[in-house]
XYZ file of C-alpha atoms in Angstrom:
674
model
C -4.072 -10.782 -48.775
C -0.738 -12.458 -47.940
C 0.963 -10.719 -50.887
C 1.366 -7.557 -48.809
C 3.602 -9.421 -46.311
C 7.343 -10.041 -46.492
C 8.655 -13.631 -46.533
C 9.117 -14.192 -42.733
C 5.757 -12.476 -42.009
C 4.010 -14.740 -44.543
C 5.701 -17.819 -43.079
C 4.541 -16.821 -39.566
C 0.944 -16.359 -40.748
C 0.780 -19.697 -42.596
C 2.500 -21.853 -39.966
C -0.207 -23.828 -38.106
C 1.564 -27.158 -37.535
C 2.496 -26.574 -33.896
C 3.715 -23.994 -31.372
C 5.309 -20.898 -32.903
C 7.421 -18.103 -31.447
C 7.651 -14.971 -33.610
C 10.585 -12.775 -32.559
C 9.320 -9.411 -33.759
C 11.765 -6.502 -33.638
C 10.546 -2.928 -33.080
C 8.491 -1.640 -36.034
C 8.558 -5.017 -37.833
C 4.775 -5.316 -38.297
C 3.867 -7.739 -35.513
C 0.241 -6.562 -35.156
C -0.146 -7.088 -38.890
C 1.101 -10.671 -38.533
C -1.317 -11.398 -35.662
C -4.358 -9.900 -37.418
C -3.538 -11.548 -40.772
C -3.062 -14.849 -38.955
C -6.499 -14.583 -37.319
C -7.984 -14.084 -40.807
C -5.910 -17.011 -42.165
C -7.010 -19.340 -39.331
C -10.684 -18.574 -40.069
C -10.565 -18.423 -43.890
C -7.952 -21.064 -44.704
C -7.125 -23.277 -41.706
C -10.665 -24.317 -40.787
C -10.879 -22.740 -37.324
C -14.165 -21.350 -36.060
C -13.846 -17.761 -34.664
C -15.068 -18.928 -31.242
C -12.102 -21.342 -31.027
C -9.558 -18.502 -31.354
C -8.336 -16.099 -28.662
C -5.869 -13.250 -29.270
C -4.461 -11.928 -25.997
C -2.943 -8.464 -25.556
C -1.707 -6.419 -22.592
C -3.741 -3.234 -23.011
C -7.318 -2.365 -23.947
C -5.935 0.012 -26.575
C -4.021 -2.831 -28.280
C -7.122 -5.076 -28.153
C -9.329 -2.362 -29.707
C -6.777 -1.693 -32.469
C -6.458 -5.416 -33.187
C -10.235 -5.897 -33.400
C -10.565 -2.921 -35.779
C -7.832 -4.323 -38.031
C -9.391 -7.814 -38.073
C -12.784 -6.335 -39.003
C -11.175 -4.614 -41.997
C -9.639 -7.908 -43.137
C -12.676 -10.160 -42.852
C -16.413 -9.765 -42.899
C -17.853 -8.940 -39.456
C -20.272 -11.896 -39.571
C -17.267 -14.243 -39.901
C -15.702 -13.015 -36.637
C -18.707 -13.759 -34.396
C -17.467 -15.361 -31.183
C -13.798 -14.384 -31.735
C -12.032 -13.422 -28.490
C -9.655 -10.454 -28.655
C -8.973 -9.440 -25.074
C -6.367 -8.501 -22.507
C -5.020 -11.195 -20.177
C -7.161 -9.732 -17.396
C -10.331 -9.646 -19.525
C -9.834 -13.290 -20.490
C -9.275 -14.169 -16.814
C -12.458 -12.299 -15.921
C -14.400 -14.153 -18.629
C -13.221 -17.496 -17.210
C -14.019 -16.467 -13.611
C -17.485 -15.124 -14.432
C -18.393 -18.494 -15.967
C -16.721 -20.642 -13.307
C -17.282 -18.470 -10.201
C -19.405 -21.068 -8.401
C -16.696 -23.731 -8.659
C -14.379 -21.371 -6.723
C -17.066 -20.397 -4.183
C -17.826 -16.930 -5.606
C -21.131 -15.483 -6.728
C -21.173 -14.679 -10.482
C -21.507 -10.918 -9.775
C -18.367 -10.837 -7.600
C -16.674 -7.433 -7.364
C -13.349 -6.353 -8.838
C -11.324 -4.064 -6.592
C -8.932 -1.531 -8.066
C -5.584 -0.601 -6.481
C -7.101 2.080 -4.227
C -9.870 -0.276 -3.014
C -7.298 -2.908 -2.017
C -5.086 -0.166 -0.494
C -8.021 0.685 1.796
C -8.470 -2.945 2.894
C -4.744 -3.194 3.680
C -4.959 0.069 5.621
C -7.759 -1.441 7.780
C -5.843 -4.712 8.311
C -2.640 -2.912 9.325
C -4.531 -0.140 11.204
C -2.224 2.452 9.674
C -2.238 5.337 7.229
C 1.528 5.046 6.566
C 1.400 5.243 2.771
C 4.915 3.963 2.207
C 4.357 0.852 4.325
C 0.982 0.230 2.661
C 2.441 0.621 -0.844
C 5.327 -1.719 -0.014
C 2.901 -4.328 1.333
C 0.585 -3.953 -1.668
C 3.564 -4.252 -4.058
C 4.861 -7.336 -2.224
C 1.450 -9.087 -2.292
C 1.054 -8.252 -5.989
C 4.543 -9.669 -6.639
C 3.644 -12.908 -4.845
C 0.415 -13.261 -6.821
C 2.185 -12.633 -10.146
C 4.763 -15.276 -9.220
C 1.883 -17.643 -8.293
C 2.809 -17.830 -4.608
C -0.082 -18.317 -2.164
C -0.114 -16.952 1.453
C 1.160 -20.236 2.948
C 4.083 -20.385 0.496
C 4.820 -16.702 1.143
C 4.996 -17.408 4.891
C 7.266 -20.406 4.364
C 9.746 -18.497 2.165
C 9.713 -15.089 3.916
C 13.171 -14.470 5.358
C 13.147 -10.807 6.410
C 11.114 -9.063 9.065
C 9.194 -7.032 6.470
C 8.324 -9.983 4.230
C 7.289 -12.121 7.235
C 4.865 -9.358 8.287
C 3.659 -8.907 4.680
C 3.003 -12.664 4.390
C 0.720 -12.515 7.460
C -1.104 -9.503 6.005
C -1.429 -11.380 2.665
C -3.340 -14.166 4.473
C -5.733 -11.701 6.156
C -6.105 -9.705 2.940
C -7.186 -12.796 0.972
C -9.665 -13.717 3.734
C -11.154 -10.203 3.551
C -11.465 -10.374 -0.243
C -13.257 -13.721 -0.033
C -15.577 -12.375 2.675
C -16.408 -9.343 0.494
C -16.900 -11.648 -2.520
C -14.261 -9.547 -4.249
C -11.120 -10.141 -6.296
C -8.272 -7.755 -7.074
C -6.585 -7.140 -10.437
C -3.891 -9.820 -9.916
C -6.540 -12.411 -8.960
C -7.995 -12.171 -12.458
C -4.997 -14.245 -13.630
C -4.110 -16.132 -10.437
C -7.585 -17.524 -9.723
C -8.124 -19.067 -13.200
C -4.749 -20.837 -12.828
C -5.792 -22.146 -9.393
C -9.157 -23.177 -10.839
C -7.517 -25.149 -13.662
C -5.046 -26.815 -11.273
C -7.774 -27.898 -8.858
C -10.430 -28.824 -11.449
C -8.930 -30.675 -14.467
C -12.397 -31.134 -16.001
C -12.858 -27.335 -16.119
C -9.412 -26.944 -17.722
C -10.334 -29.545 -20.332
C -13.553 -27.645 -21.114
C -11.571 -24.416 -21.773
C -8.889 -26.250 -23.765
C -11.607 -27.586 -26.080
C -13.212 -24.149 -26.210
C -10.059 -22.144 -27.087
C -8.183 -24.269 -29.602
C -5.806 -21.596 -30.930
C -4.132 -18.853 -28.894
C -2.218 -15.809 -30.211
C -0.303 -13.904 -27.527
C 1.056 -10.402 -28.133
C 4.063 -8.853 -26.249
C 5.049 -12.271 -24.875
C 8.202 -10.870 -23.256
C 5.940 -8.975 -20.805
C 4.261 -12.074 -19.325
C 4.788 -12.919 -15.666
C 4.924 -16.404 -14.113
C 1.168 -16.531 -13.587
C 0.326 -15.459 -17.154
C 2.825 -17.980 -18.542
C 1.130 -20.746 -16.532
C -2.291 -19.737 -17.805
C -1.115 -19.839 -21.439
C 0.739 -23.134 -20.929
C -2.307 -24.799 -19.345
C -4.676 -23.624 -22.069
C -2.334 -24.743 -24.891
C -0.987 -27.951 -23.303
C -3.583 -30.112 -25.030
C -3.543 -28.739 -28.599
C 0.035 -27.356 -28.589
C -1.364 -24.771 -31.020
C -0.376 -21.166 -30.419
C 1.566 -18.207 -31.778
C 3.536 -16.177 -29.230
C 4.862 -12.842 -30.506
C 7.570 -11.061 -28.543
C 10.882 -9.229 -28.482
C 13.452 -9.889 -25.749
C 15.061 -6.507 -26.594
C 11.875 -4.696 -25.504
C 11.407 -6.465 -22.144
C 11.086 -3.416 -19.847
C 8.600 -4.561 -17.215
C 10.753 -6.720 -14.930
C 9.957 -4.330 -12.053
C 6.304 -5.359 -12.169
C 6.858 -9.106 -12.380
C 7.359 -9.660 -16.118
C 9.949 -12.345 -16.831
C 11.801 -12.169 -20.167
C 12.996 -15.718 -19.401
C 9.464 -16.860 -20.377
C 10.568 -16.548 -24.030
C 13.395 -18.968 -23.341
C 11.097 -21.227 -21.275
C 8.979 -21.828 -24.383
C 11.923 -23.559 -26.068
C 12.205 -25.883 -23.044
C 8.489 -26.589 -22.559
C 7.680 -27.108 -26.244
C 10.404 -29.186 -27.890
C 8.916 -28.732 -31.383
C 8.684 -24.925 -31.049
C 9.307 -23.161 -34.364
C 11.049 -19.747 -34.237
C 10.614 -17.095 -36.942
C 12.419 -13.723 -36.763
C 10.966 -10.470 -38.092
C 13.961 -8.169 -38.619
C 12.839 -5.767 -41.352
C 11.797 -2.499 -39.722
C 9.114 -0.390 -41.468
C 9.442 2.611 -39.156
C 12.932 4.077 -38.859
C 15.879 5.242 -40.934
C 19.099 3.226 -41.182
C 20.977 5.561 -38.777
C 18.341 5.199 -36.035
C 18.386 1.401 -36.390
C 22.186 1.315 -36.404
C 22.136 3.202 -33.101
C 19.490 0.856 -31.632
C 21.358 -2.287 -32.749
C 24.699 -1.030 -31.404
C 23.289 -0.083 -27.981
C 21.363 -3.342 -27.463
C 24.355 -5.426 -28.620
C 25.881 -4.654 -25.188
C 23.220 -6.866 -23.540
C 23.592 -10.657 -23.411
C 21.173 -12.094 -26.019
C 18.505 -14.768 -25.648
C 18.036 -14.776 -29.432
C 20.213 -13.042 -31.992
C 18.369 -10.474 -34.088
C 19.379 -7.395 -36.092
C 16.943 -4.785 -37.360
C 17.348 -3.409 -40.877
C 15.426 -0.954 -43.012
C 15.244 0.244 -46.600
C 13.955 3.709 -45.632
C 17.259 5.479 -46.390
C 20.210 6.589 -44.245
C 18.407 9.503 -42.601
C 19.583 12.414 -40.448
C 22.494 12.324 -38.012
C 21.547 11.628 -34.388
C 21.967 14.769 -32.279
C 23.355 14.482 -28.748
C 22.964 17.714 -26.821
C 24.461 18.712 -23.449
C 22.625 21.383 -21.422
C 23.755 23.453 -18.409
C 20.838 22.251 -16.251
C 17.248 20.969 -16.529
C 15.791 24.439 -17.243
C 18.284 24.959 -20.031
C 17.539 21.445 -21.334
C 13.766 22.111 -21.488
C 14.366 25.465 -23.179
C 16.746 23.844 -25.682
C 14.363 21.023 -26.567
C 11.392 23.352 -27.094
C 13.481 25.823 -29.166
C 14.838 23.003 -31.352
C 11.379 21.528 -31.745
C 9.937 24.877 -32.884
C 12.868 25.402 -35.265
C 12.393 21.945 -36.743
C 8.662 22.579 -37.226
C 9.269 25.851 -39.067
C 11.953 24.306 -41.222
C 10.097 21.112 -42.166
C 6.461 22.335 -42.107
C 5.476 19.465 -39.797
C 2.664 19.146 -37.221
C 2.879 19.152 -33.408
C 1.721 15.515 -33.313
C 4.849 14.472 -35.250
C 6.942 15.129 -32.103
C 7.437 13.255 -28.839
C 9.528 14.137 -25.794
C 10.370 10.994 -23.833
C 11.848 10.615 -20.347
C 12.568 8.006 -17.666
C 10.317 9.310 -14.849
C 7.085 11.333 -14.562
C 8.785 14.023 -12.436
C 10.809 15.110 -15.503
C 7.740 16.441 -17.323
C 6.990 19.448 -15.083
C 9.669 21.835 -16.447
C 8.903 20.753 -20.016
C 5.188 21.432 -19.548
C 6.033 24.913 -18.297
C 8.209 25.635 -21.361
C 5.596 24.306 -23.778
C 2.859 26.388 -22.126
C 5.087 29.495 -22.218
C 5.477 28.989 -25.963
C 1.758 28.176 -26.455
C 2.580 24.712 -27.797
C -0.253 22.180 -27.308
C 0.777 18.892 -25.681
C -0.702 15.692 -24.273
C 0.861 13.669 -21.503
C 0.805 9.924 -20.872
C 2.272 7.639 -18.277
C 1.030 9.984 -15.546
C -2.106 9.770 -13.425
C -5.434 10.498 -15.079
C -7.887 12.878 -13.366
C -10.387 10.045 -12.861
C -7.694 7.925 -11.182
C -7.135 10.408 -8.350
C -8.228 8.995 -4.983
C -10.476 11.962 -4.136
C -12.344 11.691 -7.466
C -12.761 7.940 -6.996
C -14.097 8.571 -3.464
C -16.877 10.805 -4.793
C -17.504 8.556 -7.811
C -18.007 5.584 -5.438
C -21.140 7.351 -4.089
C -22.321 8.032 -7.632
C -21.727 4.394 -8.624
C -23.739 3.256 -5.610
C -26.575 5.638 -6.443
C -26.666 4.171 -9.965
C -26.255 0.540 -8.891
C -26.671 -0.374 -5.235
C -25.307 -3.870 -5.983
C -21.849 -2.448 -6.811
C -19.960 -3.977 -3.875
C -16.552 -2.225 -4.325
C -18.401 1.119 -4.487
C -20.319 0.139 -1.334
C -17.085 -0.693 0.548
C -15.390 2.545 -0.531
C -18.376 4.822 0.147
C -19.162 3.152 3.489
C -15.629 3.683 4.776
C -14.560 6.997 3.156
C -14.907 9.041 5.269
C -15.420 6.575 8.152
C -19.012 6.308 9.338
C -18.705 3.875 12.240
C -18.896 0.895 9.853
C -15.838 -1.132 10.802
C -14.137 -4.129 9.218
C -15.998 -6.582 11.528
C -19.379 -5.315 10.295
C -18.192 -5.436 6.677
C -16.796 -8.948 7.088
C -20.071 -10.229 8.547
C -21.966 -8.452 5.812
C -19.688 -10.065 3.188
C -20.154 -13.556 4.626
C -23.949 -13.152 4.763
C -24.105 -11.687 1.209
C -21.976 -14.555 -0.116
C -24.051 -17.233 1.610
C -27.329 -15.788 0.288
C -25.958 -14.743 -3.129
C -26.968 -11.088 -2.702
C -25.136 -7.749 -2.678
C -23.721 -6.100 0.463
C -26.338 -3.328 0.171
C -29.236 -5.805 0.008
C -27.778 -7.846 2.898
C -27.862 -4.760 5.161
C -31.697 -4.730 4.986
C -32.192 -8.446 5.728
C -33.846 -9.019 9.122
C -31.909 -12.211 9.835
C -28.622 -10.379 9.223
C -29.611 -7.348 11.292
C -30.145 -9.681 14.261
C -26.421 -10.551 14.158
C -25.303 -6.945 14.808
C -25.123 -4.853 17.964
C -27.467 -1.833 18.221
C -24.752 0.778 17.474
C -23.308 -1.220 14.537
C -26.763 -1.652 12.998
C -27.633 2.004 13.533
C -24.465 3.188 11.716
C -25.014 0.753 8.848
C -28.677 1.748 8.358
C -27.887 5.483 8.586
C -25.533 5.006 5.621
C -27.757 2.733 3.476
C -30.880 4.820 4.058
C -28.949 7.962 3.108
C -27.985 6.284 -0.204
C -31.692 5.477 -0.757
C -32.539 9.175 -0.268
C -29.812 10.179 -2.745
C -31.193 7.658 -5.268
C -34.598 9.366 -5.103
C -33.048 12.834 -5.506
C -30.677 11.739 -8.284
C -33.541 11.324 -10.767
C -35.397 14.454 -9.644
C -33.247 17.330 -8.331
C -30.570 19.403 -10.111
C -27.231 17.568 -10.099
C -25.316 20.505 -8.560
C -27.610 20.692 -5.504
C -27.411 16.923 -4.883
C -23.613 16.905 -5.222
C -23.073 19.856 -2.885
C -25.457 18.366 -0.296
C -23.598 15.052 -0.552
C -20.201 16.701 0.075
C -21.631 18.552 3.102
C -23.368 15.468 4.504
C -20.237 13.291 4.401
C -18.028 16.226 5.519
C -15.521 15.412 2.813
C -13.546 18.671 3.030
C -12.961 18.200 6.785
C -11.984 14.560 6.129
C -9.269 15.653 3.658
C -7.807 18.247 6.052
C -7.809 15.656 8.882
C -5.940 13.060 6.811
C -3.530 15.113 4.681
C -0.976 17.878 5.106
C -2.514 21.263 4.351
C -1.079 21.684 0.842
C -2.122 18.168 -0.247
C -5.595 18.647 1.282
C -6.039 21.966 -0.563
C -4.984 20.400 -3.857
C -7.302 17.404 -3.432
C -10.285 19.538 -2.339
C -9.698 21.801 -5.342
C -9.839 18.678 -7.595
C -13.176 17.715 -6.018
C -14.590 21.203 -6.666
C -13.293 21.077 -10.247
C -15.044 17.711 -10.677
C -18.333 19.113 -9.304
C -18.063 22.133 -11.649
C -17.351 19.818 -14.597
C -20.377 17.632 -13.743
C -22.570 20.698 -13.224
C -21.621 22.074 -16.649
C -22.291 18.676 -18.211
C -25.729 18.583 -16.568
C -26.938 21.831 -18.120
C -29.280 21.610 -21.098
C -27.662 22.031 -24.512
C -28.441 22.091 -28.198
C -27.318 19.032 -30.151
C -28.058 18.445 -33.860
C -30.461 21.394 -33.714
C -32.535 19.905 -30.862
C -32.833 21.255 -27.341
C -31.435 18.703 -24.856
C -32.959 18.714 -21.339
C -30.798 18.960 -18.220
C -29.118 15.700 -17.291
C -29.943 14.136 -13.940
C -27.202 12.937 -11.607
C -28.061 9.370 -12.582
C -27.414 10.102 -16.269
C -24.191 11.928 -15.361
C -22.975 8.916 -13.366
C -23.274 6.737 -16.447
C -21.385 9.399 -18.424
C -18.545 9.443 -15.824
C -18.240 5.641 -15.975
C -18.031 5.763 -19.756
C -15.493 8.611 -19.820
C -13.173 6.960 -17.277
C -13.314 3.684 -19.240
C -12.739 5.353 -22.593
C -10.188 7.901 -21.382
C -7.103 7.774 -23.545
C -8.970 5.975 -26.339
C -10.000 9.018 -28.371
C -10.574 8.270 -32.026
C -8.954 11.427 -33.386
C -5.381 12.054 -32.344
C -5.045 15.696 -31.274
C -2.414 17.834 -33.001
C -0.183 18.115 -29.950
C 3.355 17.241 -28.875
C 3.369 13.966 -26.934
C 5.073 13.913 -23.525
C 5.556 10.402 -22.251
C 7.576 8.146 -20.011
C 9.616 5.573 -21.926
C 7.473 2.799 -20.440
C 4.231 4.408 -21.644
C 5.703 5.077 -25.119
C 6.309 1.394 -25.933
C 4.312 0.384 -28.988
C 4.072 3.981 -30.266
C 5.990 5.762 -33.026
C 6.689 9.413 -33.830
C 8.333 11.257 -36.687
C 10.775 13.084 -34.395
C 11.830 12.063 -30.885
C 13.609 14.017 -28.132
C 14.958 11.683 -25.458
C 15.824 13.801 -22.414
C 17.657 13.274 -19.112
C 20.006 10.585 -20.438
C 22.360 10.754 -17.478
C 23.863 8.261 -15.078
C 21.391 7.975 -12.184
C 18.355 8.731 -14.378
C 18.816 6.477 -17.435
C 20.201 4.112 -16.240
C 18.256 4.655 -13.029
C 20.264 4.933 -9.806
C 18.599 1.847 -8.263
C 19.460 -0.302 -11.291
C 23.116 0.828 -11.053
C 23.228 -0.026 -7.320
C 21.639 -3.449 -7.845
C 23.603 -4.142 -11.063
C 20.443 -4.405 -13.212
C 21.589 -2.340 -16.156
C 20.213 -4.663 -18.853
C 16.572 -3.617 -18.467
C 17.594 0.069 -18.487
C 19.501 -0.521 -21.733
C 16.361 -2.101 -23.198
C 14.502 1.053 -22.130
C 17.043 3.153 -24.053
C 16.523 0.824 -27.044
C 12.749 1.330 -26.820
C 13.294 5.117 -26.743
C 15.552 5.077 -29.818
C 13.220 2.833 -31.833
C 10.186 5.114 -31.302
C 11.770 7.556 -33.791
C 10.992 7.388 -37.500
C 13.035 10.227 -39.022
C 15.070 12.079 -36.396
C 16.365 11.507 -32.886
C 17.803 14.011 -30.412
C 19.283 12.743 -27.147
C 19.954 15.263 -24.368
C 21.634 15.314 -20.957
C 22.417 17.921 -18.276
C 25.799 18.826 -16.822
C 24.104 19.839 -13.544
C 20.742 18.954 -12.050
C 18.898 19.954 -8.890
C 18.432 17.055 -6.463
C 16.824 17.544 -3.033
C 17.314 21.309 -3.378
C 21.065 21.017 -4.149
C 22.808 21.360 -7.523
C 24.700 18.175 -8.412
C 27.171 17.563 -11.225
C 25.941 14.930 -13.733
C 27.612 12.482 -16.067
C 26.234 11.572 -19.492
C 24.597 8.141 -19.583
C 26.851 5.231 -20.522
C 24.320 4.539 -23.296
C 25.400 7.730 -25.115
C 28.933 6.323 -25.401
C 27.407 3.143 -26.906
C 25.901 5.056 -29.867
C 27.819 4.689 -33.171
C 30.286 7.624 -33.427
C 29.880 8.088 -37.176
C 26.123 8.632 -36.849
C 26.230 11.115 -33.944
C 26.684 14.895 -33.805
C 27.380 16.441 -30.344
C 26.223 19.903 -29.188
C 27.136 21.871 -26.086
C 29.514 19.173 -24.897
C 32.869 20.491 -23.556
C 34.590 17.397 -24.956
C 33.611 18.363 -28.500
C 34.338 21.360 -30.665
C 32.253 24.232 -29.254
C 32.640 26.253 -32.482
C 30.687 23.625 -34.452
C 27.803 23.801 -31.977
C 27.841 27.623 -31.947
C 27.800 27.927 -35.757
C 25.085 25.327 -36.086
C 22.962 27.138 -33.466
C 23.437 30.519 -35.179
C 22.451 29.039 -38.530
C 19.280 27.495 -37.021
C 18.220 30.758 -35.341
C 18.810 32.695 -38.586
C 16.524 30.222 -40.394
C 13.786 30.631 -37.765
C 13.960 34.434 -37.941
C 13.770 34.337 -41.737
C 10.744 32.050 -41.638
C 8.991 34.138 -38.994
C 9.563 37.250 -41.102
C 8.218 35.467 -44.202
C 5.119 34.347 -42.260
C 4.440 37.914 -41.059
C 4.597 39.213 -44.630
C 1.987 36.648 -45.656
C-alpha cells in the first residue's frame, strides 16, 4: 500500500513517535497521506478505529476522506472511526456532555439567520448593516475565545462597547432558549474542558490520535481544542500549507502553524513539495508570486508533468468585453482540444463578478454551475417557510419554533420566549411542549397566553392536515394564514419584496410538483404528503452540493470556494488593483493574504492558465480606469504571453486572435459536414 507514495509521503504516514506537522503544498497529495495514515494506524500501529479522529473543515472533505478510507481498508475494521468537521466533533462532545454545561441533550443549533433574528430583537432594529456588524463581531470574539466579560473589558470604541453589551444579552438568550450557535460548537467544548479536567481526561483517553486537515485555517478556539485533546498523548498529525492561508477575515490564524513549533518542542516537520496536478510553467508562476510573501516555512513546488503551455495574460476594454473574451476563448479551446465543459473553471475574487459571465454563458448556451454564492435553500424567505414545515414534522425542533413563532410577528415577544425557554430547560422539554403546560401558562398574562396558544394550536391543525390533504392546498393556506406576502412588502423595498415573494412561489411550485404521483422503476408512486416532502427538503438542503456525479458544466467560483479543487483549464478574471488585491486589503496594508489568494487561483490549474484584467470598469454607475494587479507583474516573464495590452506588441495579439478564429470557423464547418 505504501509503495504508491513518494518518500516524504511515506515518511509522514509511518511517523507515529510524536507530534507531526506535514507542510503539504498545493496538489501534493495531502488527502492521500491522511487516509493512508489512518489505514497505517489501524493495520500497523496498533490503534483501534475508535481511538482515531480525522478532522476536516467541510462536510465534502469529510465524505471524500471516509470514502477513500473505506477503499483502503475493510469496512468492519473502521467501526468507531471518527471522520468529522471541527463543528461535528464539537457537537458530538456537547451532545454527550450537555448536562455538565447545564444544557438538555436535545439542545438546538441556531444557524446564522436564527441568531440574526435574536440580535434584531435585542437591538430592536432591522438595520441589516448594524446587525451584520454585531453578528460578525460576536463571532470574531467567540473564535478568538473571548467571553462577554473579556469583550467588555477590552472594547475601546463606541461600536465594540455596544457590541460587547449585546454579546452578553445574546448569550443569555441562547442559554434561555437552550440553544447554541455555530461558533459555540467549538467554544463550548473548550470551556467545558477548561472547567472540568475530568471530562477532558475522558476525551483524551477516548481520542488517542488526531489527524487535522487544512491546519492553516484553524482559529484560536480550534487550536485550543486540538491542543487540549492532544496535550496528554502528544500524538497527532497536522497537515497544512501556510501559502494557502486565505481565511484570516473569518478568524483563521496562519500563526497557528508556527505556534505548533513553540508548543510542541519535539514537533517533526515533513514537507510535501512534489505537485501531481500542474505543469512546470504553472508551478513556476505560483512559486514566483508567493516568494514575495514573508515565509513561515520555506517550500518550493515542483512537478514532472512537463513544461506545459505559456500562461496567457489578457487585457480587456471593460467587464463586458472581458466576459465575451473569456467565453470566446473557452469555446475556441474546447473545439481545438476536444475537451468537456467540466474541464474549465472561471475564478474571481467576489460573487458580484459572476453576473456578466453568467449572461455570456447563457447567451452561448454553455452549461455552468456556480459555487461560493448563496444556495436557494439558504435564502431567508425559504428558511422562513421551511421553519413551519420543520415544526410540522417535529414539534420539538426549538430553532424552527423560534423562527416560525416570530416570522412574521404574532404577538409572541422576547419576554414570552425567554420565560418559555427557562421553563423548557428546567423541565427538560421542548418549547412547544412547554407552551401547553398548565403551570407555565399560569406565569403568562391573558394576552400573551392567547397569542402563544393561537400559534401552537394552528401548528397542531397543520400537523393533522399535513398527513391528509394535498400539499399545495396546505402550503397556500399556510401562506395566507401567516400573511407572508404582506410581511415581505412591509419589511423590504418593493423590488426586494417582489424577488423574495417570487422565490417563495417558486418553492411552493417545486414542492407541489414533487408531491405529484410518479412512476418509478415501473411502479406507480402515490402523491407525497407535506410531511414526506418536509423530510425530502431537509435531505436536499443537507446534501446540496454533494452530488455524486459531476455535471458536464463550466465551473464558476470565487477563489475562496475553489480552494481544494482542480481543473484542466482555469480563467482567472478581474485581476486588477482594487479587486485582487482587494481595495480594503490595500488600504489596511494586508496584501499577503490577497497574494495567497492569487497563489490558490494559479494552483487550481492543471494544464493551462489565462489571467485577465480590464482597462476600465463600471463602479457605482461611473466608468473608472483600472490598473493591472501587481500580481501580474510578479509572474515570470519568460512563461507569460500578453494579449490586448497597450504595453505589448498589438500585432502579436491580433495575429494570434485571427489564427484562433480561423481554427474555430474551420472546425465548425467540419462539424456541419459531419
